[in-house]
Coordinates of C-alpha atoms in Angstrom, one line a residue:
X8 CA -4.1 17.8 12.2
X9 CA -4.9 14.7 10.2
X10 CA -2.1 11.8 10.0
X11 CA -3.8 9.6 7.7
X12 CA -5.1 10.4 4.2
X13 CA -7.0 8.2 2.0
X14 CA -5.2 8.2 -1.3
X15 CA -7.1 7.8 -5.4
X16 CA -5.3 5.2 -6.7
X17 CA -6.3 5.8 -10.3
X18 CA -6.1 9.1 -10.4
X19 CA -2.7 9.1 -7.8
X20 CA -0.4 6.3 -10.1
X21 CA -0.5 5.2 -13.5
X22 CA 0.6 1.7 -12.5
X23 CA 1.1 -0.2 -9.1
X24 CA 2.5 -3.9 -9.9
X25 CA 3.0 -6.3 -7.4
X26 CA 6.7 -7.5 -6.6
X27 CA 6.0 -9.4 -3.5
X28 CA 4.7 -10.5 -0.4
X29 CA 6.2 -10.9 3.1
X30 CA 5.6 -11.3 6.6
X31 CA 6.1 -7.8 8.3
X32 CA 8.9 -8.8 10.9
X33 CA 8.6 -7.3 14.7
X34 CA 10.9 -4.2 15.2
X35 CA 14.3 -5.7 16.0
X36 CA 12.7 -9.5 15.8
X37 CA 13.5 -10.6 12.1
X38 CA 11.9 -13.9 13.1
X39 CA 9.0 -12.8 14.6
X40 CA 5.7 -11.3 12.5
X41 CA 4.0 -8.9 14.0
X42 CA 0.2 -8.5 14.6
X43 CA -1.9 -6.7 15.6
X44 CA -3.5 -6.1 19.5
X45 CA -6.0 -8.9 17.8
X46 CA -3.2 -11.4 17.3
X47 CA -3.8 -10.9 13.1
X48 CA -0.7 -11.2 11.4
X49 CA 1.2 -8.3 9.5
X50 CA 1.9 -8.4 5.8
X51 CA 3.9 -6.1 3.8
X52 CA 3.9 -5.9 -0.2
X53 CA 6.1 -4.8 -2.4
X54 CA 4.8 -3.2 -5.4
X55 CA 6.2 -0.8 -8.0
X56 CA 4.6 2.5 -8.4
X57 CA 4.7 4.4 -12.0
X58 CA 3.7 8.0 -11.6
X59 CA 4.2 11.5 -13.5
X60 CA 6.5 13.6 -11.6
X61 CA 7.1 17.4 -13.3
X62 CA 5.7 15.4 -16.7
X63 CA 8.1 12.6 -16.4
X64 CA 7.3 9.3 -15.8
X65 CA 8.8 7.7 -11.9
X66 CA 9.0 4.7 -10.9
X67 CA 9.5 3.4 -7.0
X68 CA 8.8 1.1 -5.0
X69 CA 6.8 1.1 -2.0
X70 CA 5.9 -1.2 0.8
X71 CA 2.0 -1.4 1.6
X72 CA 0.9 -3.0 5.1
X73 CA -2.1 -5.4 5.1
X74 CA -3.3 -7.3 7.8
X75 CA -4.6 -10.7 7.5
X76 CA -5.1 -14.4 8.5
X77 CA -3.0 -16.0 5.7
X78 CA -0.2 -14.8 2.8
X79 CA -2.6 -12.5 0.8
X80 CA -0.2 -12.5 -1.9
X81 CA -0.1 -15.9 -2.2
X82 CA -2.5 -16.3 -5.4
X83 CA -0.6 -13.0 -7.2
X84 CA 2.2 -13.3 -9.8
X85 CA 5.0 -11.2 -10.0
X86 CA 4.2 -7.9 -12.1
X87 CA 0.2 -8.3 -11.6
X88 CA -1.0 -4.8 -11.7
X89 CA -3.2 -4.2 -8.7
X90 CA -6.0 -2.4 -7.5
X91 CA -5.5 -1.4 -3.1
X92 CA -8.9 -0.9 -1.4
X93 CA -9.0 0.7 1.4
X94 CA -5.5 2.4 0.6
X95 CA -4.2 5.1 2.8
X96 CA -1.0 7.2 3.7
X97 CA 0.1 8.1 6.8
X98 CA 2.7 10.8 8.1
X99 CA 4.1 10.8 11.2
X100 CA 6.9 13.3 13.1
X101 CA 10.3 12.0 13.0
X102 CA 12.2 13.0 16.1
X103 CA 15.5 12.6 17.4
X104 CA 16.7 11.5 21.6
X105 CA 15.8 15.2 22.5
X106 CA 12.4 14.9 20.8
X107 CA 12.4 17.8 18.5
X108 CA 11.1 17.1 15.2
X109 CA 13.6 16.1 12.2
X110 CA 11.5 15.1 9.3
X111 CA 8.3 13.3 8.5
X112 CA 8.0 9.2 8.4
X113 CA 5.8 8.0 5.6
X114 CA 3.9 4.7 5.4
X115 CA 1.2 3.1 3.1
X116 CA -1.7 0.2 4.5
X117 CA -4.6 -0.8 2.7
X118 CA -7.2 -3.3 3.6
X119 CA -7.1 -5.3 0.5
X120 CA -4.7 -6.1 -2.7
X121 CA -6.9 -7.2 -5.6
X122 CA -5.7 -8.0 -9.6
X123 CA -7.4 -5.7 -11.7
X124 CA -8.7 -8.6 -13.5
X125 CA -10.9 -9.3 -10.4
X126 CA -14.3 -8.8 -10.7
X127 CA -17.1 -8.4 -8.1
X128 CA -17.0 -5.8 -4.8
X129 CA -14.6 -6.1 -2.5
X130 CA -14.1 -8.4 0.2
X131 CA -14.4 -5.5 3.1
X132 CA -17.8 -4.7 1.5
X133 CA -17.1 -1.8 0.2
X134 CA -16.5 -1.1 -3.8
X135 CA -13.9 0.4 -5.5
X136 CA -13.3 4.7 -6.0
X137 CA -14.2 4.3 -9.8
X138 CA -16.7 1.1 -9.6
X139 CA -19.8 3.1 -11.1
X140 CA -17.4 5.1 -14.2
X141 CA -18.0 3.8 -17.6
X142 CA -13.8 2.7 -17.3
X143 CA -12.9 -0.3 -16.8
X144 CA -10.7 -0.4 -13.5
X145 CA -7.5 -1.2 -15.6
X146 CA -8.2 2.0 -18.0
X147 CA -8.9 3.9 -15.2
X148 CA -5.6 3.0 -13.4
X149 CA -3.5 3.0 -16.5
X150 CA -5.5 6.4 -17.9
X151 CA -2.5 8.4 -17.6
X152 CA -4.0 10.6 -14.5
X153 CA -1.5 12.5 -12.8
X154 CA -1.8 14.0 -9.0

């Protein structure tokens, strides 16, 4: 069974903004960043999601794992919406000591965190869900689509 899904951003959340940017720390290392088998370095943003849950409008905010050489929320403001290329969810079991399954651990990773004022493809090459609509990015991610 598949673990990792790619997600629609536009047509997924009305609004991601970023919050913030941080070094992903090692498990039980807060003073360590993690990398990858490569030696990258781990990031983790913060951003607030706006979605329509049962028509109403949700807000929450997740953490989003990047990897890459340098802070690459360095050159974002607080409350920049974003677009997330290369954005993905993954599920995994959650088991207890015995190993018997107790619920379902959720994370999100992308491969990129762009301002939706950005222009141009993306820097892993590939371009964006909704580059060739006739909507701008921003409408598209602030159209109002629900899931």
């Amino acid at each position: 069974m598949p673990q990792n899904f790619k997600i629609d951003q536009a047509a997924t959340f009305e609004s991601l903004l970023f919050l913030s940017c941080e070094p992903k720390t090692a498990f039980g290392d807060n003073y360590r960043q993690e990398t990858t088998k490569d030696g990258l370095p781990k990031w983790q943003f913060q951003l607030a999601a706006r979605f329509r849950q049962f028509g109403r409008a949700t807000n929450e905010i997740i953490n989003v794992g990047i990897v890459a050489e340098q802070d690459p929320g360095e050159d974002l403001m607080p409350a920049t919406p974003v677009q997330l290329v290369g954005f993905e969810i993954g599920v995994m079991d959650k088991r207890n000591r015995d190993g018997e399954p107790v619920g379902a651990q959720v994370w999100y990773r992308c491969e990129e965190v762009r301002p939706l004022t950005a222009t141009g493809p993306a820097r892993s090459g590939k371009q964006p869900a909704n580059a060739g609509s006739s909507a701008s990015t921003s409408e598209a991610a602030t159209s109002g689509a629900t899931s």
